């Protein structure tokens, strides 16, 4: 059974850097094909994909946020970390991490198991 | 970046068929997944690879994808199906989500 749990600060100040950790179980990022992604959702708004990392350290980022995001993995701890620089009040959102399934030579990629999410507020 | 467009809302009566559309340029050449999100909960995938249902998802959920439009169909809609629905695809190097459709069952 795959589970994921997000952790990190609930409040950050504008211009600060946000660091979120996704701790998972039920799979290993040492295993070929495995991936973990981050998605956020501002209050009352739609899902927005942020970043994705694979077992082989292949990384993908949202084009609109790429300059602010870094995704890394620690296979020994079963964790994926997302950092986002220069936080702004518009970044206030619930941040989810999710196990990402990849099939058909990479043409199918979807999130089959999601964490419960962590709410981050950006305010001075 | 690749854009997916969904109608903001849809209302159906219990027992009716709900069809939620998702449009994008040559979307039929990509694979689409659909997520259901109820208030205060994390999204749940209900359709992946255009037409496949994960285990545990009721048979009344089905999907199709052709041309520029993918469709999530809920047959015999129940009140428990009231939720936000999001389509999603992979565009070469990035994930794209639609803007979501709020399905009201009343």
JSON list of C-alpha atoms in Angstrom, two decimals:
[
{"chain": "A", "resi": 1, "resn": "UNK", "atom": "CA", "xyz": [0.00, 0.00, 0.00]},
{"chain": "A", "resi": 2, "resn": "UNK", "atom": "CA", "xyz": [1.43, 3.33, -1.10]},
{"chain": "A", "resi": 3, "resn": "UNK", "atom": "CA", "xyz": [1.13, 6.32, 1.23]},
{"chain": "A", "resi": 4, "resn": "UNK", "atom": "CA", "xyz": [2.57, 9.83, 1.05]},
{"chain": "A", "resi": 5, "resn": "UNK", "atom": "CA", "xyz": [2.63, 12.61, 3.63]},
{"chain": "A", "resi": 6, "resn": "UNK", "atom": "CA", "xyz": [3.60, 16.23, 3.13]},
{"chain": "A", "resi": 7, "resn": "UNK", "atom": "CA", "xyz": [5.28, 18.29, 5.83]},
{"chain": "A", "resi": 8, "resn": "UNK", "atom": "CA", "xyz": [6.63, 21.79, 6.13]},
{"chain": "A", "resi": 9, "resn": "UNK", "atom": "CA", "xyz": [5.88, 25.25, 7.50]},
{"chain": "A", "resi": 10, "resn": "UNK", "atom": "CA", "xyz": [2.31, 26.46, 7.59]},
{"chain": "A", "resi": 11, "resn": "UNK", "atom": "CA", "xyz": [3.33, 30.12, 7.40]},
{"chain": "A", "resi": 12, "resn": "UNK", "atom": "CA", "xyz": [6.11, 31.79, 5.45]},
{"chain": "A", "resi": 13, "resn": "UNK", "atom": "CA", "xyz": [6.89, 35.44, 4.89]},
{"chain": "A", "resi": 14, "resn": "UNK", "atom": "CA", "xyz": [7.03, 37.06, 1.47]},
{"chain": "A", "resi": 15, "resn": "UNK", "atom": "CA", "xyz": [10.42, 36.65, -0.26]},
{"chain": "A", "resi": 16, "resn": "UNK", "atom": "CA", "xyz": [11.31, 33.66, 1.92]},
{"chain": "A", "resi": 17, "resn": "UNK", "atom": "CA", "xyz": [12.10, 30.20, 0.55]},
{"chain": "A", "resi": 18, "resn": "UNK", "atom": "CA", "xyz": [9.60, 27.40, 1.15]},
{"chain": "A", "resi": 19, "resn": "UNK", "atom": "CA", "xyz": [10.87, 23.88, 1.77]},
{"chain": "A", "resi": 20, "resn": "UNK", "atom": "CA", "xyz": [8.37, 21.02, 1.71]},
{"chain": "A", "resi": 21, "resn": "UNK", "atom": "CA", "xyz": [9.07, 17.36, 2.36]},
{"chain": "A", "resi": 22, "resn": "UNK", "atom": "CA", "xyz": [7.12, 14.39, 1.04]},
{"chain": "A", "resi": 23, "resn": "UNK", "atom": "CA", "xyz": [7.71, 11.21, 3.03]},
{"chain": "A", "resi": 24, "resn": "UNK", "atom": "CA", "xyz": [6.42, 8.08, 1.37]},
{"chain": "A", "resi": 25, "resn": "UNK", "atom": "CA", "xyz": [6.12, 4.34, 1.85]},
{"chain": "A", "resi": 26, "resn": "UNK", "atom": "CA", "xyz": [5.06, 1.37, -0.23]},
{"chain": "A", "resi": 27, "resn": "UNK", "atom": "CA", "xyz": [7.51, 1.97, -3.06]},
{"chain": "A", "resi": 28, "resn": "UNK", "atom": "CA", "xyz": [11.12, 2.99, -3.57]},
{"chain": "A", "resi": 29, "resn": "UNK", "atom": "CA", "xyz": [12.63, 5.73, -5.70]},
{"chain": "A", "resi": 30, "resn": "UNK", "atom": "CA", "xyz": [15.47, 3.33, -6.37]},
{"chain": "A", "resi": 31, "resn": "UNK", "atom": "CA", "xyz": [13.06, 1.27, -8.49]},
{"chain": "A", "resi": 32, "resn": "UNK", "atom": "CA", "xyz": [12.90, 1.85, -12.23]},
{"chain": "A", "resi": 33, "resn": "UNK", "atom": "CA", "xyz": [9.82, 3.76, -13.33]},
{"chain": "A", "resi": 34, "resn": "UNK", "atom": "CA", "xyz": [8.88, 5.27, -9.99]},
{"chain": "A", "resi": 35, "resn": "UNK", "atom": "CA", "xyz": [8.17, 8.99, -9.70]},
{"chain": "A", "resi": 36, "resn": "UNK", "atom": "CA", "xyz": [6.84, 11.57, -7.23]},
{"chain": "A", "resi": 37, "resn": "UNK", "atom": "CA", "xyz": [5.27, 14.86, -8.16]},
{"chain": "A", "resi": 38, "resn": "UNK", "atom": "CA", "xyz": [4.10, 18.03, -6.43]},
{"chain": "A", "resi": 39, "resn": "UNK", "atom": "CA", "xyz": [0.81, 19.77, -7.14]},
{"chain": "A", "resi": 40, "resn": "UNK", "atom": "CA", "xyz": [-0.74, 22.79, -5.43]},
{"chain": "A", "resi": 41, "resn": "UNK", "atom": "CA", "xyz": [-4.21, 24.24, -5.11]},
{"chain": "A", "resi": 42, "resn": "UNK", "atom": "CA", "xyz": [-4.91, 27.81, -4.02]},
{"chain": "A", "resi": 43, "resn": "UNK", "atom": "CA", "xyz": [-8.08, 28.21, -1.93]},
{"chain": "A", "resi": 44, "resn": "UNK", "atom": "CA", "xyz": [-11.13, 27.75, -4.13]},
{"chain": "A", "resi": 45, "resn": "UNK", "atom": "CA", "xyz": [-9.04, 27.34, -7.27]},
{"chain": "A", "resi": 46, "resn": "UNK", "atom": "CA", "xyz": [-7.85, 24.63, -9.61]},
{"chain": "A", "resi": 47, "resn": "UNK", "atom": "CA", "xyz": [-5.02, 22.14, -9.30]},
{"chain": "A", "resi": 48, "resn": "UNK", "atom": "CA", "xyz": [-1.65, 23.35, -10.56]},
{"chain": "A", "resi": 49, "resn": "UNK", "atom": "CA", "xyz": [1.17, 20.93, -11.28]},
{"chain": "A", "resi": 50, "resn": "UNK", "atom": "CA", "xyz": [4.59, 22.03, -10.03]},
{"chain": "A", "resi": 51, "resn": "UNK", "atom": "CA", "xyz": [7.31, 19.43, -10.45]},
{"chain": "A", "resi": 52, "resn": "UNK", "atom": "CA", "xyz": [8.13, 15.74, -10.87]},
{"chain": "A", "resi": 53, "resn": "UNK", "atom": "CA", "xyz": [11.17, 13.60, -10.11]},
{"chain": "A", "resi": 54, "resn": "UNK", "atom": "CA", "xyz": [11.95, 10.02, -11.15]},
{"chain": "A", "resi": 55, "resn": "UNK", "atom": "CA", "xyz": [14.05, 7.17, -9.83]},
{"chain": "A", "resi": 56, "resn": "UNK", "atom": "CA", "xyz": [16.86, 8.10, -12.24]},
{"chain": "A", "resi": 57, "resn": "UNK", "atom": "CA", "xyz": [16.83, 11.76, -11.08]},
{"chain": "A", "resi": 58, "resn": "UNK", "atom": "CA", "xyz": [15.03, 12.89, -14.23]},
{"chain": "A", "resi": 59, "resn": "UNK", "atom": "CA", "xyz": [13.30, 16.14, -13.25]},
{"chain": "A", "resi": 60, "resn": "UNK", "atom": "CA", "xyz": [10.44, 18.09, -14.82]},
{"chain": "A", "resi": 61, "resn": "UNK", "atom": "CA", "xyz": [9.11, 21.52, -13.85]},
{"chain": "A", "resi": 62, "resn": "UNK", "atom": "CA", "xyz": [6.15, 23.75, -14.56]},
{"chain": "A", "resi": 63, "resn": "UNK", "atom": "CA", "xyz": [7.40, 26.20, -17.21]},
{"chain": "A", "resi": 64, "resn": "UNK", "atom": "CA", "xyz": [5.85, 29.17, -15.40]},
{"chain": "A", "resi": 65, "resn": "UNK", "atom": "CA", "xyz": [7.56, 28.35, -12.08]},
{"chain": "A", "resi": 66, "resn": "UNK", "atom": "CA", "xyz": [10.72, 26.62, -13.22]},
{"chain": "A", "resi": 67, "resn": "UNK", "atom": "CA", "xyz": [13.05, 29.44, -12.16]},
{"chain": "A", "resi": 68, "resn": "UNK", "atom": "CA", "xyz": [11.78, 29.22, -8.55]},
{"chain": "A", "resi": 69, "resn": "UNK", "atom": "CA", "xyz": [11.52, 25.45, -8.05]},
{"chain": "A", "resi": 70, "resn": "UNK", "atom": "CA", "xyz": [13.95, 22.69, -7.16]},
{"chain": "A", "resi": 71, "resn": "UNK", "atom": "CA", "xyz": [12.94, 19.08, -6.60]},
{"chain": "A", "resi": 72, "resn": "UNK", "atom": "CA", "xyz": [15.29, 16.54, -5.05]},
{"chain": "A", "resi": 73, "resn": "UNK", "atom": "CA", "xyz": [15.09, 13.05, -3.61]},
{"chain": "A", "resi": 74, "resn": "UNK", "atom": "CA", "xyz": [16.66, 11.21, -0.69]},
{"chain": "A", "resi": 75, "resn": "UNK", "atom": "CA", "xyz": [16.23, 7.52, -1.41]},
{"chain": "A", "resi": 76, "resn": "UNK", "atom": "CA", "xyz": [17.69, 6.49, 1.94]},
{"chain": "A", "resi": 77, "resn": "UNK", "atom": "CA", "xyz": [14.93, 8.36, 3.76]},
{"chain": "A", "resi": 78, "resn": "UNK", "atom": "CA", "xyz": [12.15, 7.74, 1.20]},
{"chain": "A", "resi": 79, "resn": "UNK", "atom": "CA", "xyz": [11.67, 11.48, 0.84]},
{"chain": "A", "resi": 80, "resn": "UNK", "atom": "CA", "xyz": [11.21, 14.02, -1.92]},
{"chain": "A", "resi": 81, "resn": "UNK", "atom": "CA", "xyz": [11.87, 17.68, -1.18]},
{"chain": "A", "resi": 82, "resn": "UNK", "atom": "CA", "xyz": [10.48, 20.68, -3.05]},
{"chain": "A", "resi": 83, "resn": "UNK", "atom": "CA", "xyz": [11.93, 24.14, -2.57]},
{"chain": "A", "resi": 84, "resn": "UNK", "atom": "CA", "xyz": [10.26, 27.28, -3.88]},
{"chain": "A", "resi": 85, "resn": "UNK", "atom": "CA", "xyz": [12.07, 30.61, -3.70]},
{"chain": "A", "resi": 86, "resn": "UNK", "atom": "CA", "xyz": [10.75, 34.13, -3.46]},
{"chain": "A", "resi": 87, "resn": "UNK", "atom": "CA", "xyz": [7.40, 33.21, -1.92]},
{"chain": "A", "resi": 88, "resn": "UNK", "atom": "CA", "xyz": [4.52, 35.63, -2.51]},
{"chain": "A", "resi": 89, "resn": "UNK", "atom": "CA", "xyz": [0.98, 35.79, -1.09]},
{"chain": "A", "resi": 90, "resn": "UNK", "atom": "CA", "xyz": [-0.32, 34.36, -4.38]},
{"chain": "A", "resi": 91, "resn": "UNK", "atom": "CA", "xyz": [1.58, 31.16, -3.52]},
{"chain": "A", "resi": 92, "resn": "UNK", "atom": "CA", "xyz": [-0.79, 30.55, -0.61]},
{"chain": "A", "resi": 93, "resn": "UNK", "atom": "CA", "xyz": [-2.19, 27.10, -1.30]},
{"chain": "A", "resi": 94, "resn": "UNK", "atom": "CA", "xyz": [-2.53, 23.48, -0.26]},
{"chain": "A", "resi": 95, "resn": "UNK", "atom": "CA", "xyz": [0.51, 21.61, -1.53]},
{"chain": "A", "resi": 96, "resn": "UNK", "atom": "CA", "xyz": [0.15, 17.92, -2.42]},
{"chain": "A", "resi": 97, "resn": "UNK", "atom": "CA", "xyz": [2.69, 15.29, -3.29]},
{"chain": "A", "resi": 98, "resn": "UNK", "atom": "CA", "xyz": [1.61, 12.30, -5.34]},
{"chain": "A", "resi": 99, "resn": "UNK", "atom": "CA", "xyz": [2.97, 9.00, -6.63]},
{"chain": "A", "resi": 100, "resn": "UNK", "atom": "CA", "xyz": [3.20, 9.27, -10.40]},
{"chain": "A", "resi": 101, "resn": "UNK", "atom": "CA", "xyz": [2.61, 6.32, -12.69]},
{"chain": "A", "resi": 102, "resn": "UNK", "atom": "CA", "xyz": [4.40, 6.24, -16.03]},
{"chain": "A", "resi": 103, "resn": "UNK", "atom": "CA", "xyz": [3.41, 3.86, -18.83]},
{"chain": "A", "resi": 104, "resn": "UNK", "atom": "CA", "xyz": [3.51, 3.33, -22.59]},
{"chain": "A", "resi": 105, "resn": "UNK", "atom": "CA", "xyz": [7.02, 4.67, -23.01]},
{"chain": "A", "resi": 106, "resn": "UNK", "atom": "CA", "xyz": [6.22, 7.74, -20.98]},
{"chain": "A", "resi": 107, "resn": "UNK", "atom": "CA", "xyz": [3.11, 8.80, -22.91]},
{"chain": "A", "resi": 108, "resn": "UNK", "atom": "CA", "xyz": [0.84, 8.04, -19.97]},
{"chain": "A", "resi": 109, "resn": "UNK", "atom": "CA", "xyz": [1.66, 9.82, -16.70]},
{"chain": "A", "resi": 110, "resn": "UNK", "atom": "CA", "xyz": [-0.87, 10.23, -13.93]},
{"chain": "A", "resi": 111, "resn": "UNK", "atom": "CA", "xyz": [-1.05, 10.53, -10.16]},
{"chain": "A", "resi": 112, "resn": "UNK", "atom": "CA", "xyz": [-2.55, 7.39, -8.62]},
{"chain": "A", "resi": 113, "resn": "UNK", "atom": "CA", "xyz": [-2.00, 8.08, -4.92]},
{"chain": "A", "resi": 114, "resn": "UNK", "atom": "CA", "xyz": [-2.02, 11.52, -3.28]},
{"chain": "A", "resi": 115, "resn": "UNK", "atom": "CA", "xyz": [-1.02, 12.74, 0.13]},
{"chain": "A", "resi": 116, "resn": "UNK", "atom": "CA", "xyz": [-3.50, 14.64, 2.29]},
{"chain": "A", "resi": 117, "resn": "UNK", "atom": "CA", "xyz": [-1.82, 17.93, 1.47]},
{"chain": "A", "resi": 118, "resn": "UNK", "atom": "CA", "xyz": [-0.27, 20.65, 3.60]},
{"chain": "A", "resi": 119, "resn": "UNK", "atom": "CA", "xyz": [-1.56, 24.20, 3.72]},
{"chain": "A", "resi": 120, "resn": "UNK", "atom": "CA", "xyz": [0.94, 27.00, 3.30]},
{"chain": "A", "resi": 121, "resn": "UNK", "atom": "CA", "xyz": [0.05, 30.64, 3.91]},
{"chain": "A", "resi": 122, "resn": "UNK", "atom": "CA", "xyz": [2.30, 33.43, 2.70]},
{"chain": "A", "resi": 123, "resn": "UNK", "atom": "CA", "xyz": [1.91, 36.54, 4.78]},
{"chain": "A", "resi": 124, "resn": "UNK", "atom": "CA", "xyz": [4.01, 39.07, 6.62]},
{"chain": "B", "resi": 1, "resn": "UNK", "atom": "CA", "xyz": [2.60, 25.34, -21.99]},
{"chain": "B", "resi": 2, "resn": "UNK", "atom": "CA", "xyz": [-0.25, 23.08, -22.99]},
{"chain": "B", "resi": 3, "resn": "UNK", "atom": "CA", "xyz": [-3.77, 24.28, -22.13]},
{"chain": "B", "resi": 4, "resn": "UNK", "atom": "CA", "xyz": [-6.78, 22.17, -21.21]},
{"chain": "B", "resi": 5, "resn": "UNK", "atom": "CA", "xyz": [-10.21, 23.80, -21.10]},
{"chain": "B", "resi": 6, "resn": "UNK", "atom": "CA", "xyz": [-13.17, 22.55, -19.08]},
{"chain": "B", "resi": 7, "resn": "UNK", "atom": "CA", "xyz": [-16.62, 24.06, -18.48]},
{"chain": "B", "resi": 8, "resn": "UNK", "atom": "CA", "xyz": [-16.67, 25.62, -15.00]},
{"chain": "B", "resi": 9, "resn": "UNK", "atom": "CA", "xyz": [-19.87, 23.92, -13.95]},
{"chain": "B", "resi": 10, "resn": "UNK", "atom": "CA", "xyz": [-22.44, 21.29, -14.85]},
{"chain": "B", "resi": 11, "resn": "UNK", "atom": "CA", "xyz": [-25.73, 20.39, -13.16]},
{"chain": "B", "resi": 12, "resn": "UNK", "atom": "CA", "xyz": [-27.58, 17.12, -13.56]},
{"chain": "B", "resi": 13, "resn": "UNK", "atom": "CA", "xyz": [-30.43, 15.37, -11.81]},
{"chain": "B", "resi": 14, "resn": "UNK", "atom": "CA", "xyz": [-29.87, 12.07, -10.00]},
{"chain": "B", "resi": 15, "resn": "UNK", "atom": "CA", "xyz": [-30.02, 9.17, -12.42]},
{"chain": "B", "resi": 16, "resn": "UNK", "atom": "CA", "xyz": [-29.10, 11.28, -15.44]},
{"chain": "B", "resi": 17, "resn": "UNK", "atom": "CA", "xyz": [-25.90, 11.05, -17.45]},
{"chain": "B", "resi": 18, "resn": "UNK", "atom": "CA", "xyz": [-23.24, 13.69, -16.80]},
{"chain": "B", "resi": 19, "resn": "UNK", "atom": "CA", "xyz": [-20.74, 14.41, -19.58]},
{"chain": "B", "resi": 20, "resn": "UNK", "atom": "CA", "xyz": [-17.78, 16.60, -18.64]},
{"chain": "B", "resi": 21, "resn": "UNK", "atom": "CA", "xyz": [-15.61, 17.76, -21.51]},
{"chain": "B", "resi": 22, "resn": "UNK", "atom": "CA", "xyz": [-11.94, 18.68, -21.68]},
{"chain": "B", "resi": 23, "resn": "UNK", "atom": "CA", "xyz": [-10.53, 20.30, -24.79]},
{"chain": "B", "resi": 24, "resn": "UNK", "atom": "CA", "xyz": [-7.00, 20.88, -26.01]},
{"chain": "B", "resi": 25, "resn": "UNK", "atom": "CA", "xyz": [-5.07, 21.07, -29.24]},
{"chain": "B", "resi": 26, "resn": "UNK", "atom": "CA", "xyz": [-4.88, 17.55, -30.76]},
{"chain": "B", "resi": 27, "resn": "UNK", "atom": "CA", "xyz": [-5.77, 16.15, -27.35]},
{"chain": "B", "resi": 28, "resn": "UNK", "atom": "CA", "xyz": [-6.81, 12.88, -28.96]},
{"chain": "B", "resi": 29, "resn": "UNK", "atom": "CA", "xyz": [-3.13, 12.22, -29.69]},
{"chain": "B", "resi": 30, "resn": "UNK", "atom": "CA", "xyz": [-2.35, 12.29, -25.98]},
{"chain": "B", "resi": 31, "resn": "UNK", "atom": "CA", "xyz": [-3.60, 10.25, -23.04]},
{"chain": "B", "resi": 32, "resn": "UNK", "atom": "CA", "xyz": [-5.99, 11.81, -20.54]},
{"chain": "B", "resi": 33, "resn": "UNK", "atom": "CA", "xyz": [-6.70, 11.09, -16.88]},
{"chain": "B", "resi": 34, "resn": "UNK", "atom": "CA", "xyz": [-9.58, 12.36, -14.77]},
{"chain": "B", "resi": 35, "resn": "UNK", "atom": "CA", "xyz": [-9.65, 13.18, -11.08]},
{"chain": "B", "resi": 36, "resn": "UNK", "atom": "CA", "xyz": [-12.54, 13.61, -8.67]},
{"chain": "B", "resi": 37, "resn": "UNK", "atom": "CA", "xyz": [-12.10, 15.97, -5.72]},
{"chain": "B", "resi": 38, "resn": "UNK", "atom": "CA", "xyz": [-14.66, 16.40, -2.97]},
{"chain": "B", "resi": 39, "resn": "UNK", "atom": "CA", "xyz": [-14.51, 19.35, -0.56]},
{"chain": "B", "resi": 40, "resn": "UNK", "atom": "CA", "xyz": [-11.65, 19.09, 1.90]},
{"chain": "B", "resi": 41, "resn": "UNK", "atom": "CA", "xyz": [-10.27, 15.94, 0.29]},
{"chain": "B", "resi": 42, "resn": "UNK", "atom": "CA", "xyz": [-7.35, 15.06, -1.95]},
{"chain": "B", "resi": 43, "resn": "UNK", "atom": "CA", "xyz": [-8.03, 14.29, -5.60]},
{"chain": "B", "resi": 44, "resn": "UNK", "atom": "CA", "xyz": [-8.75, 10.68, -6.60]},
{"chain": "B", "resi": 45, "resn": "UNK", "atom": "CA", "xyz": [-8.08, 9.33, -10.08]},
{"chain": "B", "resi": 46, "resn": "UNK", "atom": "CA", "xyz": [-11.26, 7.92, -11.63]},
{"chain": "B", "resi": 47, "resn": "UNK", "atom": "CA", "xyz": [-10.04, 7.40, -15.23]},
{"chain": "B", "resi": 48, "resn": "UNK", "atom": "CA", "xyz": [-6.52, 7.02, -16.64]},
{"chain": "B", "resi": 49, "resn": "UNK", "atom": "CA", "xyz": [-5.16, 6.30, -20.11]},
{"chain": "B", "resi": 50, "resn": "UNK", "atom": "CA", "xyz": [-8.36, 7.78, -21.60]},
{"chain": "B", "resi": 51, "resn": "UNK", "atom": "CA", "xyz": [-10.69, 4.91, -20.72]},
{"chain": "B", "resi": 52, "resn": "UNK", "atom": "CA", "xyz": [-9.33, 2.77, -17.89]},
{"chain": "B", "resi": 53, "resn": "UNK", "atom": "CA", "xyz": [-10.88, 2.68, -14.43]},
{"chain": "B", "resi": 54, "resn": "UNK", "atom": "CA", "xyz": [-8.72, 2.04, -11.36]},
{"chain": "B", "resi": 55, "resn": "UNK", "atom": "CA", "xyz": [-9.91, -0.70, -9.05]},
{"chain": "B", "resi": 56, "resn": "UNK", "atom": "CA", "xyz": [-12.63, 0.52, -6.75]},
{"chain": "B", "resi": 57, "resn": "UNK", "atom": "CA", "xyz": [-14.02, 3.11, -9.16]},
{"chain": "B", "resi": 58, "resn": "UNK", "atom": "CA", "xyz": [-17.67, 2.39, -10.05]},
{"chain": "B", "resi": 59, "resn": "UNK", "atom": "CA", "xyz": [-18.50, 1.21, -13.56]},
{"chain": "B", "resi": 60, "resn": "UNK", "atom": "CA", "xyz": [-20.73, 4.27, -14.08]},
{"chain": "B", "resi": 61, "resn": "UNK", "atom": "CA", "xyz": [-17.52, 6.25, -14.70]},
{"chain": "B", "resi": 62, "resn": "UNK", "atom": "CA", "xyz": [-16.19, 6.03, -18.25]},
{"chain": "B", "resi": 63, "resn": "UNK", "atom": "CA", "xyz": [-13.92, 8.08, -20.50]},
{"chain": "B", "resi": 64, "resn": "UNK", "atom": "CA", "xyz": [-13.27, 8.76, -24.15]},
{"chain": "B", "resi": 65, "resn": "UNK", "atom": "CA", "xyz": [-10.80, 10.89, -26.11]},
{"chain": "B", "resi": 66, "resn": "UNK", "atom": "CA", "xyz": [-10.82, 11.84, -29.77]},
{"chain": "B", "resi": 67, "resn": "UNK", "atom": "CA", "xyz": [-9.91, 14.84, -31.89]},
{"chain": "B", "resi": 68, "resn": "UNK", "atom": "CA", "xyz": [-9.55, 17.82, -29.60]},
{"chain": "B", "resi": 69, "resn": "UNK", "atom": "CA", "xyz": [-11.89, 16.67, -26.85]},
{"chain": "B", "resi": 70, "resn": "UNK", "atom": "CA", "xyz": [-11.83, 14.16, -24.02]},
{"chain": "B", "resi": 71, "resn": "UNK", "atom": "CA", "xyz": [-15.02, 13.34, -22.16]},
{"chain": "B", "resi": 72, "resn": "UNK", "atom": "CA", "xyz": [-15.72, 11.93, -18.72]},
{"chain": "B", "resi": 73, "resn": "UNK", "atom": "CA", "xyz": [-19.14, 10.31, -18.61]},
{"chain": "B", "resi": 74, "resn": "UNK", "atom": "CA", "xyz": [-20.97, 9.42, -15.44]},
{"chain": "B", "resi": 75, "resn": "UNK", "atom": "CA", "xyz": [-23.97, 7.21, -16.15]},
{"chain": "B", "resi": 76, "resn": "UNK", "atom": "CA", "xyz": [-26.77, 7.12, -13.62]},
{"chain": "B", "resi": 77, "resn": "UNK", "atom": "CA", "xyz": [-25.22, 9.98, -11.66]},
{"chain": "B", "resi": 78, "resn": "UNK", "atom": "CA", "xyz": [-25.63, 9.72, -7.90]},
{"chain": "B", "resi": 79, "resn": "UNK", "atom": "CA", "xyz": [-25.58, 12.44, -5.27]},
{"chain": "B", "resi": 80, "resn": "UNK", "atom": "CA", "xyz": [-22.24, 11.07, -4.02]},
{"chain": "B", "resi": 81, "resn": "UNK", "atom": "CA", "xyz": [-20.75, 12.01, -7.40]},
{"chain": "B", "resi": 82, "resn": "UNK", "atom": "CA", "xyz": [-21.13, 15.72, -6.64]},
{"chain": "B", "resi": 83, "resn": "UNK", "atom": "CA", "xyz": [-17.57, 17.01, -6.74]},
{"chain": "B", "resi": 84, "resn": "UNK", "atom": "CA", "xyz": [-14.99, 18.91, -8.75]},
{"chain": "B", "resi": 85, "resn": "UNK", "atom": "CA", "xyz": [-13.54, 17.03, -11.71]},
{"chain": "B", "resi": 86, "resn": "UNK", "atom": "CA", "xyz": [-10.19, 17.74, -13.35]},
{"chain": "B", "resi": 87, "resn": "UNK", "atom": "CA", "xyz": [-8.73, 16.39, -16.57]},
{"chain": "B", "resi": 88, "resn": "UNK", "atom": "CA", "xyz": [-4.97, 15.95, -16.91]},
{"chain": "B", "resi": 89, "resn": "UNK", "atom": "CA", "xyz": [-2.50, 15.02, -19.61]},
{"chain": "B", "resi": 90, "resn": "UNK", "atom": "CA", "xyz": [1.21, 14.75, -20.23]},
{"chain": "B", "resi": 91, "resn": "UNK", "atom": "CA", "xyz": [2.60, 17.11, -22.83]},
{"chain": "B", "resi": 92, "resn": "UNK", "atom": "CA", "xyz": [6.10, 15.91, -23.76]},
{"chain": "B", "resi": 93, "resn": "UNK", "atom": "CA", "xyz": [7.83, 17.22, -20.63]},
{"chain": "B", "resi": 94, "resn": "UNK", "atom": "CA", "xyz": [5.13, 18.62, -18.38]},
{"chain": "B", "resi": 95, "resn": "UNK", "atom": "CA", "xyz": [1.87, 17.73, -16.69]},
{"chain": "B", "resi": 96, "resn": "UNK", "atom": "CA", "xyz": [-1.17, 19.84, -17.57]},
{"chain": "B", "resi": 97, "resn": "UNK", "atom": "CA", "xyz": [-4.41, 20.09, -15.62]},
{"chain": "B", "resi": 98, "resn": "UNK", "atom": "CA", "xyz": [-7.70, 21.50, -16.78]},
{"chain": "B", "resi": 99, "resn": "UNK", "atom": "CA", "xyz": [-9.37, 24.27, -14.83]},
{"chain": "B", "resi": 100, "resn": "UNK", "atom": "CA", "xyz": [-11.88, 21.91, -13.26]},
{"chain": "B", "resi": 101, "resn": "UNK", "atom": "CA", "xyz": [-15.63, 21.38, -13.55]},
{"chain": "B", "resi": 102, "resn": "UNK", "atom": "CA", "xyz": [-17.93, 21.60, -10.56]},
{"chain": "B", "resi": 103, "resn": "UNK", "atom": "CA", "xyz": [-20.57, 18.90, -10.91]},
{"chain": "B", "resi": 104, "resn": "UNK", "atom": "CA", "xyz": [-23.79, 19.54, -9.03]},
{"chain": "B", "resi": 105, "resn": "UNK", "atom": "CA", "xyz": [-26.28, 16.73, -8.62]},
{"chain": "B", "resi": 106, "resn": "UNK", "atom": "CA", "xyz": [-29.73, 17.94, -7.61]}
]
